């Protein structure tokens, strides 16, 4: 899948979720208001916050698909990770608002009995949001997109919180009115957990955290099978949006000409690009394999 196809697919997945979320937001706000359910109305407010999250993601994808330029020689892919951080903060603030409202209701004992429409709205939300989570997660796994992964987690958050909402609304509908604000408060804790997961993953990307060691091992094995490569001295990887940037240091014959070593490194790059479509750039440094006392200079 080429670069244009990757961003096109990501955009379609997010746009689809955007319109589904619009429908659910209106449905839950109306059902919560007309059905006298604080939990369902809070769920609707949460969907409204998702609009902001998806908006940030769409902007991030638009920025991230720009090619590298003089000011950004490594491209604009980290815009996706920045968007994921913003989404995590929005998710966290949503949880704060919901728990504040629930605690206020319980302290003032302002309970109301929900109507059947509120129960149905919570049930419909669970089904739709779980399906949307699976659809988005499949695309995010395929594209290795931090922004899509954050959106998928946001959909799962909605599905999980709607389960708690449904339990509380059903209980309150049957006469235990306290369960409605309790359910709203419980959802906040699920939201905090998902916000932390989203934030930590995006923060790792922004801090250039290494991918799983199995990936580095696979790249090393591929490179060392190329004739002329004595040994992969070091390999480091970092994420830039949907792509990985690889830095490699390889030991080669010191008697080899510059032209020969260049041809070998070009072969390594071509093989990596052919077998790993999420790799966006490979930078290779060549060391003479017989230089035992060689020490790489670095201030990091």
Tab-separated table of N, CA and C in Angstrom, residues 12 30 35 71 106 112 120 128 142 177 214 229 270 279 285 289:
chain	number	residue	atom	x	y	z
A	12	UNK	N	-10.946	7.906	5.368
A	12	UNK	CA	-12.282	7.316	5.195
A	12	UNK	C	-12.787	6.697	6.498
A	30	UNK	N	-30.810	13.712	23.201
A	30	UNK	CA	-32.270	13.777	23.203
A	30	UNK	C	-32.862	12.730	24.137
A	35	UNK	N	-35.712	11.405	28.331
A	35	UNK	CA	-35.913	10.200	29.130
A	35	UNK	C	-35.486	10.346	30.575
A	71	UNK	N	12.115	22.531	6.369
A	71	UNK	CA	11.975	22.756	7.805
A	71	UNK	C	11.693	21.466	8.562
A	106	UNK	N	-25.714	13.071	43.466
A	106	UNK	CA	-25.827	12.212	44.650
A	106	UNK	C	-25.846	13.047	45.932
A	112	UNK	N	-34.003	11.206	39.443
A	112	UNK	CA	-35.181	11.122	38.575
A	112	UNK	C	-35.260	9.710	38.012
A	120	UNK	N	-33.150	2.238	25.771
A	120	UNK	CA	-32.921	1.834	24.384
A	120	UNK	C	-31.717	2.563	23.782
A	128	UNK	N	-23.481	-0.272	18.425
A	128	UNK	CA	-22.852	0.495	17.347
A	128	UNK	C	-21.401	0.824	17.667
A	142	UNK	N	-3.617	-2.282	10.674
A	142	UNK	CA	-3.092	-2.427	9.309
A	142	UNK	C	-2.161	-1.274	8.942
A	177	UNK	N	-33.336	4.674	41.687
A	177	UNK	CA	-32.899	5.892	40.994
A	177	UNK	C	-31.425	6.249	41.242
A	214	UNK	N	11.234	-7.658	18.550
A	214	UNK	CA	11.059	-8.619	17.462
A	214	UNK	C	11.180	-7.936	16.104
A	229	UNK	N	27.590	-7.733	4.055
A	229	UNK	CA	27.305	-7.218	5.408
A	229	UNK	C	27.886	-8.203	6.418
A	270	UNK	N	16.346	-1.390	-0.126
A	270	UNK	CA	15.296	-1.877	-1.026
A	270	UNK	C	14.578	-3.082	-0.423
A	279	UNK	N	7.801	1.040	7.017
A	279	UNK	CA	9.080	1.738	7.147
A	279	UNK	C	9.113	2.896	6.152
A	285	UNK	N	24.818	3.749	8.453
A	285	UNK	CA	26.201	4.181	8.688
A	285	UNK	C	27.088	2.944	8.589
A	289	UNK	N	34.814	-3.496	9.590
A	289	UNK	CA	34.572	-4.573	10.558
A	289	UNK	C	35.809	-4.935	11.385
